[in-house]
Short mmCIF file of C-alpha atoms and ligand atoms in Angstrom, two decimals:
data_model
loop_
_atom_site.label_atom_id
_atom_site.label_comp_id
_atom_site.label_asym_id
_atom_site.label_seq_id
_atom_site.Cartn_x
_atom_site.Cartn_y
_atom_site.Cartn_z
CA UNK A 1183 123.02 106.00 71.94
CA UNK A 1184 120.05 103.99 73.76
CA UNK A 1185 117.28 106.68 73.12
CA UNK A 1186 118.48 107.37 69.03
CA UNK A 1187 118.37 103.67 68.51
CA UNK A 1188 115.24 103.05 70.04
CA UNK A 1189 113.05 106.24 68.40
CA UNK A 1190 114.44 105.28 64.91
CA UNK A 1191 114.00 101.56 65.78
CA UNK A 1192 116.06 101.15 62.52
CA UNK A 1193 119.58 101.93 61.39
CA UNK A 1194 119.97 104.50 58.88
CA UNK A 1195 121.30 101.61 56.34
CA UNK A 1196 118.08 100.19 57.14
CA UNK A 1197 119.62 97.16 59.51
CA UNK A 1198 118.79 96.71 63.10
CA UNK A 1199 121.10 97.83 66.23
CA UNK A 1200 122.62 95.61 68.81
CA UNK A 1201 124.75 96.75 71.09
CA UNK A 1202 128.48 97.77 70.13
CA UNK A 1203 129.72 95.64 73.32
CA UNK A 1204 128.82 93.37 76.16
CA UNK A 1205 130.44 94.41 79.29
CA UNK A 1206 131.63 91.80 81.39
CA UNK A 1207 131.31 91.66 85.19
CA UNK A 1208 127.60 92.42 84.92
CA UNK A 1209 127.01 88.99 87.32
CA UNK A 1210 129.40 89.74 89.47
CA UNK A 1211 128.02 89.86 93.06
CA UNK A 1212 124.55 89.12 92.03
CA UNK A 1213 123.27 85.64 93.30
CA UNK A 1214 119.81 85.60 91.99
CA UNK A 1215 117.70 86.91 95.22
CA UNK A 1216 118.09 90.69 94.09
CA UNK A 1217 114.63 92.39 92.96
CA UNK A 1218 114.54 92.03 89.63
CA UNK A 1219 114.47 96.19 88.98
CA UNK A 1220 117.60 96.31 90.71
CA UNK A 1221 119.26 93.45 88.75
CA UNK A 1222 117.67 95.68 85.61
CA UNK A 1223 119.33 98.86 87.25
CA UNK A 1224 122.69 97.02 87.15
CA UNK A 1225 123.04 95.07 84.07
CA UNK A 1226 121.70 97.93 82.04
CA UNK A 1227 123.21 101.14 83.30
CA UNK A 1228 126.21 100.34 80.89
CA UNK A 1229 123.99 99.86 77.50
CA UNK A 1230 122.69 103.81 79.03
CA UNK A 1231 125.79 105.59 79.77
CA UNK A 1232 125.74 108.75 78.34
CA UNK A 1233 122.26 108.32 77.31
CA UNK A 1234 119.64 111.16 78.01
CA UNK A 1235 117.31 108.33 79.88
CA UNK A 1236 121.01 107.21 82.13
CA UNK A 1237 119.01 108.97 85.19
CA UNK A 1238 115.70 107.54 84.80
CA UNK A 1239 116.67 104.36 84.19
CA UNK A 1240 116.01 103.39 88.01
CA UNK A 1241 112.62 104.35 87.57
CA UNK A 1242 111.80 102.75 84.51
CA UNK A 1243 113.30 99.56 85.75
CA UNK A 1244 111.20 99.44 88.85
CA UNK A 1245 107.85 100.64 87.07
CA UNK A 1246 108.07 98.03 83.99
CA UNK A 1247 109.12 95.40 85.87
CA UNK A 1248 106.53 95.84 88.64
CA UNK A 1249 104.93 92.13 88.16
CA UNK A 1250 106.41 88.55 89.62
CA UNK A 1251 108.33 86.67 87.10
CA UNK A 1252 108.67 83.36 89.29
CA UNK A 1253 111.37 80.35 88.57
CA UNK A 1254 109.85 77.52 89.98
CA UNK A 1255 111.61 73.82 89.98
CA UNK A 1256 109.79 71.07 87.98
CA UNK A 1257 112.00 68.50 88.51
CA UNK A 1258 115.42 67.61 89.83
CA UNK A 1259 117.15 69.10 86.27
CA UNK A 1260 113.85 71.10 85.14
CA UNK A 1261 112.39 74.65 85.87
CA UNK A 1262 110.16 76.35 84.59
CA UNK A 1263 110.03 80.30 84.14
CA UNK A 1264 106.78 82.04 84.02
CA UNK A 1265 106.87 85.25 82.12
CA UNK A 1266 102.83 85.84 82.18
CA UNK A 1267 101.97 87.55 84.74
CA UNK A 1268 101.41 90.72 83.26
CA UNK A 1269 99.01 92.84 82.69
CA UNK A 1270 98.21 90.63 79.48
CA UNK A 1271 99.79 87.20 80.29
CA UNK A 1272 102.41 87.08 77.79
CA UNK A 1273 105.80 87.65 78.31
CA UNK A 1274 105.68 91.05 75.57
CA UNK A 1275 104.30 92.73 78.29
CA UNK A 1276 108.02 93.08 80.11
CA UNK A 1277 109.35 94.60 76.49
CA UNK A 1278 106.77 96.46 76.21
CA UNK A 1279 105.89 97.90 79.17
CA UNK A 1280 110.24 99.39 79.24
CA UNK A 1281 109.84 100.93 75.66
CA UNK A 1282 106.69 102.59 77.17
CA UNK A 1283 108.47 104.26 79.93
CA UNK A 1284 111.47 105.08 78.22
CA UNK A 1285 109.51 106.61 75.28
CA UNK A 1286 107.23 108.39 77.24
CA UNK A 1287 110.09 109.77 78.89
CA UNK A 1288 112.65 110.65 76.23
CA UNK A 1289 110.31 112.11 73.77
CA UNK A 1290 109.45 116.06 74.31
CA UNK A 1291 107.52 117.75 72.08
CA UNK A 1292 104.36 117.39 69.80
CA UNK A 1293 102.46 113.68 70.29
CA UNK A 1294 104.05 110.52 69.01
CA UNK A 1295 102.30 107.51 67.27
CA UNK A 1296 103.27 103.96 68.06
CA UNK A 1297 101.84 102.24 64.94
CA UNK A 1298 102.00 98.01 65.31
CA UNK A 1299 100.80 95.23 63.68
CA UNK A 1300 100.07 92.35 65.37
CA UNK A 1301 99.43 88.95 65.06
CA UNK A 1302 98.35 87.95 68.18
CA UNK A 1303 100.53 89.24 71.25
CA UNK A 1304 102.55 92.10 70.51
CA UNK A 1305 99.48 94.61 69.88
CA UNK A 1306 98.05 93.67 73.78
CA UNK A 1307 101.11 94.09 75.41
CA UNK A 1308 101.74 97.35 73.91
CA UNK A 1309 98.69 98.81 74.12
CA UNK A 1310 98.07 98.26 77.72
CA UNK A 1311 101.55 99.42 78.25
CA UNK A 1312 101.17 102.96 76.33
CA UNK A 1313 97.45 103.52 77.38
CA UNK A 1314 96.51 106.50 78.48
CA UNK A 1315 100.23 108.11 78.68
CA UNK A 1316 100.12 111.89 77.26
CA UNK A 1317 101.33 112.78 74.08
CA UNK A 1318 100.80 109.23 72.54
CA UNK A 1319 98.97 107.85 70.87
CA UNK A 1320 99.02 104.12 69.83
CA UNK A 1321 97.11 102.30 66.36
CA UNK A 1322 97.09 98.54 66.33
CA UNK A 1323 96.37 96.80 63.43
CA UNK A 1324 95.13 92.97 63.25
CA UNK A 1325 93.84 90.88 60.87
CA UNK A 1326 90.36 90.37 60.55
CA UNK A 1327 89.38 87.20 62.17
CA UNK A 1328 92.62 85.84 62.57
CA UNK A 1329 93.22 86.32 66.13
CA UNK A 1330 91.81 84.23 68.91
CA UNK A 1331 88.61 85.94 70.58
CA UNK A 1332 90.82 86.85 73.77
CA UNK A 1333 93.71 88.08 71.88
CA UNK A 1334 91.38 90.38 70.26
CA UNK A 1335 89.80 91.70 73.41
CA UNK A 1336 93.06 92.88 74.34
CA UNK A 1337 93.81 94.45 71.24
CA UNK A 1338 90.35 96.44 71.35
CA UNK A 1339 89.49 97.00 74.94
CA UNK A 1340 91.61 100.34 75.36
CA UNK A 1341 89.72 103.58 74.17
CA UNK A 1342 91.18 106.43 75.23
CA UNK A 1343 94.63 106.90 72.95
CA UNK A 1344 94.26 103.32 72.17
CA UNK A 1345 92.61 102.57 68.54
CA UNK A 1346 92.35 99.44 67.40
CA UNK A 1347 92.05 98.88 63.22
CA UNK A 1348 90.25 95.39 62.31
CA UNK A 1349 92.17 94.62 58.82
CA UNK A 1350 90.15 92.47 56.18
CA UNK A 1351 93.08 90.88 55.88
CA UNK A 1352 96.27 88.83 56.54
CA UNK A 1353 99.40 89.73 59.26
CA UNK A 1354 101.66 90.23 56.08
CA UNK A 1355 98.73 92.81 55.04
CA UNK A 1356 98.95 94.56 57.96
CA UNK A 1357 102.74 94.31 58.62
CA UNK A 1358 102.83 95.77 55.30
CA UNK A 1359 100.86 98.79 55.42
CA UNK A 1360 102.86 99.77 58.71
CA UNK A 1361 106.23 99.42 56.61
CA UNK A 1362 104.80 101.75 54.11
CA UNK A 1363 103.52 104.14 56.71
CA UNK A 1364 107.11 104.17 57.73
CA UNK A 1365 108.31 105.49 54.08
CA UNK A 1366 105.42 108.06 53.92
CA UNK A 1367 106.56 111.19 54.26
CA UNK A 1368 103.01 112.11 55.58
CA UNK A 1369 103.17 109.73 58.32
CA UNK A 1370 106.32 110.55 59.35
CA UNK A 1371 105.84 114.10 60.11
CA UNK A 1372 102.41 114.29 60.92
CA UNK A 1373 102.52 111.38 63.31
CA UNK A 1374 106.13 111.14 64.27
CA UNK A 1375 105.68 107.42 64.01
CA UNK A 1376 107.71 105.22 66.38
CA UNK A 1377 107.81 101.06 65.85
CA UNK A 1378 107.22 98.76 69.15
CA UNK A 1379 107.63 95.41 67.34
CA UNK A 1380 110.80 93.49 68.36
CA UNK A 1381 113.38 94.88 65.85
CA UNK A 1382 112.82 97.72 68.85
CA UNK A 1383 116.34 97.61 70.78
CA UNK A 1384 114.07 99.38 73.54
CA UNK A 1385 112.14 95.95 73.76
CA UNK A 1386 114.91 93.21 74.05
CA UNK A 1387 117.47 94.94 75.93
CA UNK A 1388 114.98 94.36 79.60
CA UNK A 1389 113.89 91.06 78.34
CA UNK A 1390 117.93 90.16 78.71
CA UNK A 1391 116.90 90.91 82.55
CA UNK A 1392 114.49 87.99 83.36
CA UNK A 1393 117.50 85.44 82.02
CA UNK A 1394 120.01 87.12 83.78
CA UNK A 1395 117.95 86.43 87.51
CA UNK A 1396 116.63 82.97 86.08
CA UNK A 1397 120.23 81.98 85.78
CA UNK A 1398 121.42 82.79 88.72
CA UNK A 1399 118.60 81.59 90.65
CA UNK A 1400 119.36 77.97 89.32
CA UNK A 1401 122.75 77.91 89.69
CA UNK A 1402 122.60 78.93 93.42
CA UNK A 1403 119.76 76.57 93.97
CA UNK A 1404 121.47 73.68 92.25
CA UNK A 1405 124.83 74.11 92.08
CA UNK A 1406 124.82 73.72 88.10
CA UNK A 1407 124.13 76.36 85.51
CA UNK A 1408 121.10 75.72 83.17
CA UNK A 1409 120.51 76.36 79.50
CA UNK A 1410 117.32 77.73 78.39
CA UNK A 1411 114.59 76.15 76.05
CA UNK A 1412 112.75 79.61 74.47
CA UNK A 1413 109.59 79.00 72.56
CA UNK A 1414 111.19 80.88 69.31
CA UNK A 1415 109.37 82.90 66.22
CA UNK A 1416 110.52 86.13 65.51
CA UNK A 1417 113.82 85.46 67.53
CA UNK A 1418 113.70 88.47 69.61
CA UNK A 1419 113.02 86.32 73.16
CA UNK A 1420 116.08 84.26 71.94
CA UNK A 1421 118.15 87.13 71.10
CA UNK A 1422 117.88 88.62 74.54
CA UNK A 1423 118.75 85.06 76.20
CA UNK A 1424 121.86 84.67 74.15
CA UNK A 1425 122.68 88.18 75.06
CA UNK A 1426 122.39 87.47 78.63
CA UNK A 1427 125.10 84.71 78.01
CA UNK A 1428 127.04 86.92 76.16
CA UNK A 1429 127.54 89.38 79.45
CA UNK A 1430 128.53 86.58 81.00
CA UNK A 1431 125.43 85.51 82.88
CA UNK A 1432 125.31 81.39 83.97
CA UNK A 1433 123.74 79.87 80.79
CA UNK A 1434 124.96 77.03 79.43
CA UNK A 1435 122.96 76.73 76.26
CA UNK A 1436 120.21 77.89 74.43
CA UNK A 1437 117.48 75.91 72.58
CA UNK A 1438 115.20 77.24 70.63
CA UNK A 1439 111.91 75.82 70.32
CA UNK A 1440 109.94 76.27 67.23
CA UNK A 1441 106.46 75.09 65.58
CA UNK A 1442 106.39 74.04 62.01
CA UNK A 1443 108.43 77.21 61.55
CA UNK A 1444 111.34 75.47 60.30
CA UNK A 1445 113.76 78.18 58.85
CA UNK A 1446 116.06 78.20 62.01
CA UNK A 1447 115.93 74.79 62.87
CA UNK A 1448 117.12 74.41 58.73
CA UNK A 1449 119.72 76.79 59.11
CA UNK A 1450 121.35 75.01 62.17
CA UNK A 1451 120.92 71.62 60.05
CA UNK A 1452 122.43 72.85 56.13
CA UNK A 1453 124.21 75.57 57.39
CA UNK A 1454 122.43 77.92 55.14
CA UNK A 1455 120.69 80.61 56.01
CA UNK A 1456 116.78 80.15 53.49
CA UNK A 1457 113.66 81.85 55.15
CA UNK A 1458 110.24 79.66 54.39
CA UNK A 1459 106.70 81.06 53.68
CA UNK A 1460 104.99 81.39 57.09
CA UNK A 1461 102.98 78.14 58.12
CA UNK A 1462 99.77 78.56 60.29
CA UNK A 1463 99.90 76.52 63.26
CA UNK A 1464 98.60 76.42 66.76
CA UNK A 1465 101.37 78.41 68.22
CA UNK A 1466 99.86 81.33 66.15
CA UNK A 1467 102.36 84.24 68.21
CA UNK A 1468 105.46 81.91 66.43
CA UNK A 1469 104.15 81.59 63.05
CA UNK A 1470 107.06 83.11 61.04
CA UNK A 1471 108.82 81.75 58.31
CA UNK A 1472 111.54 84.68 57.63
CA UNK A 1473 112.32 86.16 61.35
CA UNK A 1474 113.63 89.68 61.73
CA UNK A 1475 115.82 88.89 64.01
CA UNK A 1476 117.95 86.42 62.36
CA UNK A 1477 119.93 89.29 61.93
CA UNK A 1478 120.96 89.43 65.07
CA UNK A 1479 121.89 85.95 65.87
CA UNK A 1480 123.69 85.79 62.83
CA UNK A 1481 125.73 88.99 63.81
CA UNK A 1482 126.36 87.70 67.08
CA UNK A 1483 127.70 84.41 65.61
CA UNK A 1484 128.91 84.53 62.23
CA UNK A 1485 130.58 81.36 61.75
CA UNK A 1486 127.82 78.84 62.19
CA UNK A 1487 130.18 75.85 64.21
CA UNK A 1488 130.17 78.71 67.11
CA UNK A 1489 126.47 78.93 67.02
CA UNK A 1490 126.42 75.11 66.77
CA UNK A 1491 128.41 74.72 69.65
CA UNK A 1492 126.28 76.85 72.22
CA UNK A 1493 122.62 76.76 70.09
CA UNK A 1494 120.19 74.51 69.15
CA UNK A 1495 117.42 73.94 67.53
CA UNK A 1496 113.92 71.76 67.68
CA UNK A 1497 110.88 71.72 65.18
CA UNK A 1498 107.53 71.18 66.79
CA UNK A 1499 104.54 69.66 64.54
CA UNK A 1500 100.94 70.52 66.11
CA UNK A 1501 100.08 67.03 66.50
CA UNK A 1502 102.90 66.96 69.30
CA UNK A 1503 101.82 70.29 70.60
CA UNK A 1504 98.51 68.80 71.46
CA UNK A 1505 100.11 65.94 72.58
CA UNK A 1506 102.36 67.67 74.98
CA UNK A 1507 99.82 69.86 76.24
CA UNK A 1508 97.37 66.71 77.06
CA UNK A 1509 100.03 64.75 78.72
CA UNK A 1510 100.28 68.02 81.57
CA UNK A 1511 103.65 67.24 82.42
CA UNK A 1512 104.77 67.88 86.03
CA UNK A 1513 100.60 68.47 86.10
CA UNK A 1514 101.14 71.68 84.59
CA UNK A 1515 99.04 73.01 82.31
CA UNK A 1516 101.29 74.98 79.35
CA UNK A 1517 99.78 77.02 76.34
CA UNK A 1518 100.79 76.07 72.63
CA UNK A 1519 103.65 78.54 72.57
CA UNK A 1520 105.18 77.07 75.88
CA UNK A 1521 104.34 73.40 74.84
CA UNK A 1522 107.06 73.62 72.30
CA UNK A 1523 109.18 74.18 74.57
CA UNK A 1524 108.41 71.16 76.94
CA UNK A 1525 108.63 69.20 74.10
CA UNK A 1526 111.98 70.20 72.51
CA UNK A 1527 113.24 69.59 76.31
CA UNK A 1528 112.44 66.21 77.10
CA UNK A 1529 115.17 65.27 74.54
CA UNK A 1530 117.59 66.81 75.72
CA UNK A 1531 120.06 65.92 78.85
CA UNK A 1532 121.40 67.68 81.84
CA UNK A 1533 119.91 70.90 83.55
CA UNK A 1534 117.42 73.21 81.29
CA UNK A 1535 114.91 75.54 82.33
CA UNK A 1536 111.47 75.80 79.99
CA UNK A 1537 110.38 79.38 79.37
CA UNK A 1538 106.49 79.78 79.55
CA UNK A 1539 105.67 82.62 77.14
CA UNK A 1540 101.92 83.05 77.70
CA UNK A 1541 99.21 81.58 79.58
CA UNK A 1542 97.10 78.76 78.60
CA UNK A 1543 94.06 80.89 79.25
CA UNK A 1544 94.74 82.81 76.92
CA UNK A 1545 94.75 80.14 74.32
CA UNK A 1546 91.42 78.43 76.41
CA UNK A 1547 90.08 76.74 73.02
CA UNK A 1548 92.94 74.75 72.00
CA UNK A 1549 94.45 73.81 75.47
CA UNK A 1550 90.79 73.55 77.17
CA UNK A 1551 89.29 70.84 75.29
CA UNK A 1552 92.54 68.80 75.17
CA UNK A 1553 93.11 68.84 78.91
CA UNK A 1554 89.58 68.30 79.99
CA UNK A 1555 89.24 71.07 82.12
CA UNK A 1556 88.57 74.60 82.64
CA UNK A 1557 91.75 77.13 82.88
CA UNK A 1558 91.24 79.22 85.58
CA UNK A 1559 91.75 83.18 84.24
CA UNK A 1560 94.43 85.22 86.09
CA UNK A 1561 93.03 88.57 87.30
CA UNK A 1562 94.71 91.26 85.07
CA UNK A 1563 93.06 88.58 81.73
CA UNK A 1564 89.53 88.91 83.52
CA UNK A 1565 89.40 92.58 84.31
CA UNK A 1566 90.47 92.84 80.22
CA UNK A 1567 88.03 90.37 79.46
CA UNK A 1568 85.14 92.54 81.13
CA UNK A 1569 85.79 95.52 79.19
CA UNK A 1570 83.56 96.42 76.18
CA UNK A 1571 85.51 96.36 73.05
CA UNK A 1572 86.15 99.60 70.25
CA UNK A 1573 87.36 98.41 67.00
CA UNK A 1574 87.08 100.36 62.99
CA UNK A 1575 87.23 97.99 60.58
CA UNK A 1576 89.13 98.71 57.47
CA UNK A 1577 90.14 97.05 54.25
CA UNK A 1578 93.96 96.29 53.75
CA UNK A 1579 95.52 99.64 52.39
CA UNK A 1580 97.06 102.60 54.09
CA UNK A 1581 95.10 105.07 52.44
CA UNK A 1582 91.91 104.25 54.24
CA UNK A 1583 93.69 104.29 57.52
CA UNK A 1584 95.05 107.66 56.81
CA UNK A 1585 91.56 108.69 56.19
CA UNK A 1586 90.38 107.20 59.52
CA UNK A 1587 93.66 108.66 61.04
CA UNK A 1588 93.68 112.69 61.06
C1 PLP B 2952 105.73 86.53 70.55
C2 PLP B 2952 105.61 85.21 71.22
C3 PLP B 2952 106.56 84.19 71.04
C4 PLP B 2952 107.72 84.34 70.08
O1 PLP B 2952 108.66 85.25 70.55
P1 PLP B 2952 109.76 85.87 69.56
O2 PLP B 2952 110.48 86.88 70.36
O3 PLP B 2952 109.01 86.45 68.40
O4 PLP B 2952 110.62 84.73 69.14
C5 PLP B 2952 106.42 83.00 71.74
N1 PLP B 2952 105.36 82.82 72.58
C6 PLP B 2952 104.43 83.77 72.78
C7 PLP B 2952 103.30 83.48 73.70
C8 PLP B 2952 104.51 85.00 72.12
O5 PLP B 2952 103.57 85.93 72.31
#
């Protein structure tokens, strides 16, 4: 069931969930035009049948998805598809903002904790998607210093049930002391912990939705289907694209885009599956050498000529980041995360469509100084960006936040 698999976020043997099958018939009489909460409504009702959230499901659809998600043409064989116009400009917000209604609505009882670490991205999205809902509270943890001064703002902005832990230390620090909050038995009953990070089911299944409409769009503008180029890290963006293809929606490929990230683009090369130590790079959201949801893809294609045939793979250095993003193809202006995507695209023929997971003002000190020029800061970033900020700062250990906790 939907609502099990998304409040234990993992399997009882400790792997993730995907979904025991992908009805087919989910694009039939859909062209595209539909309002992308009813496309939602459709495709997902079946992963919900029987589920205690089946009748709300309307309702969440049309309050997560309550932001444009635009597919605009670049060229004759190019679109792009903007997924930042949330309320934080990345496309988490879509996940995140559908776990938040679904959890706030399938949970009775005492108050819930969503705990998440974050190393750039996730930790915004979710905490302006659970803030101020009752009964939940939500504790973000970041490393120290390692975010960029906007990310951060959005992390610590919240008050309210929003608190926001400043770890002196790394995103493997803080990723760890969530796992172990997960095995403590105090943390478990005291806080009833739930996990919003993408091994969440309750996060990919709507971000399947945005492909789904994207697809259809193109092929009834065009004529031809389109693959998708997905700026890739922890795989769950690409998951949900190849699981729109899997329902049978018009995609013809997928590539995934990565920074100096290599393990997938490796694995799609040797054939075996190795994960890397994490590299640092300017794509900071997609710096991660051993992705969770690996898992997934490999479940999804176990013989690796069947993912060769419909997936591939491109390896992005920083040097052609920066490059990409000062050239301003189509006299666009992309972020780092996005820029890997323009780049894995222009080798690549026939029709693709470039997923832009963030905006560049969001990432204004790289992509500012190499364009020349001010980005302009969408609305819902500014009236973040005004806030004053609350953040405790804590050294790396569970403990401590436990004390800072009850
Ligand atoms: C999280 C993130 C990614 C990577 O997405 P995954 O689902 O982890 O592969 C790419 N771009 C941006 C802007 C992100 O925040």
């Amino acid at each position: 069931m939907f609502s099990e698999a998304m409040e234990r976020s993992l399997a009882p043997d400790g792997g993730l969930y995907v979904p025991e099958k992908f009805p087919q018939g989910a694009a039939a009489g859909l062209n595209g035009s539909e309002a992308i909460a009813e496309i939602a409504e459709r495709v997902l009702k079946p992963f919900l049948a029987g589920d205690r959230l089946a009748a709300d499901l309307s309702e969440v659809c049309r309050r997560a998805l309550n932001f444009p998600i635009p597919l605009e043409q670049l060229d004759e064989q190019t679109a792009v598809l903007e997924l930042f116009h949330g309320p934080t400009a990345a496309f988490k917000d879509v996940g995140a903002r559908f776990l938040a209604e679904c959890v706030s609505r399938a949970v009775p009882g005492p108050s819930r904790t969503v705990l998440v670490a974050t190393s750039g991205d996730t930790g915004g999205a979710v905490a302006a998607a659970f803030h101020s809902r009752p009964g939940i509270e939500v504790v973000v943890l970041y490393p120290k210093g390692k975010v960029s001064e906007r990310q951060e703002k959005q992390l610590t902005c919240w008050g309210d049930n929003v608190r926001a832990f400043s770890v002196r230390g790394d995103f493997d620090d803080c990723q760890r002391m969530v796992k172990e909050a997960f095995s403590d038995p105090w943390w478990q009953e005291h806080k009833r912990l739930i996990s919003a990070n993408s091994i969440n089911i309750g996060r990919l299944l709507p971000q399947m939705i945005y492909y789904a409409q994207a697809s259809l769009s193109y092929l009834a503008k065009t004529g031809r289907p389109a693959g998708f180029v997905v700026p890739s890290g922890n795989l769950g963006n690409s998951v949900a694209a190849l699981w729109a293809r899997k329902l049978g929606f018009p995609i013809s490929g997928v590539m995934l885009a990565a920074n100096a990230n290599r393990a997938v683009t490796e694995y799609l090369r040797s054939g075996s599956w190795k994960p890397f130590p994490t590299v640092a790079t300017l794509a900071n959201a997609m710096d991660v050498g051993n992705p969770s949801n690996m898992e997934r893809v490999l479940n999804l294609y176990p013989a690796i000529e069947d993912l060769r045939r419909e997936v591939r793979a491109f390896s992005v250095s920083d040097a052609e980041i920066r490059e990409t993003i000062a050239a301003r193809r189509w006299g666009r202006v992309f972020c780092p995360h996005t820029a890997t995507a323009v780049r894995a695209r222009e080798g690549l023929p026939g029709d693709w469509i470039v997923v832009a997971t963030a905006h560049p003002a969001k990432f204004e000190t790289i992509v500012e100084p190499l364009v020349g020029a001010k980005v302009e800061v969408p609305p819902a970033l500014q009236a973040i960006l005004s806030k004053p900020s609350h953040a405790v700062e804590i050294g790396a250990g569970l403990a401590e936040l436990q004390g800072k906790i009850k």
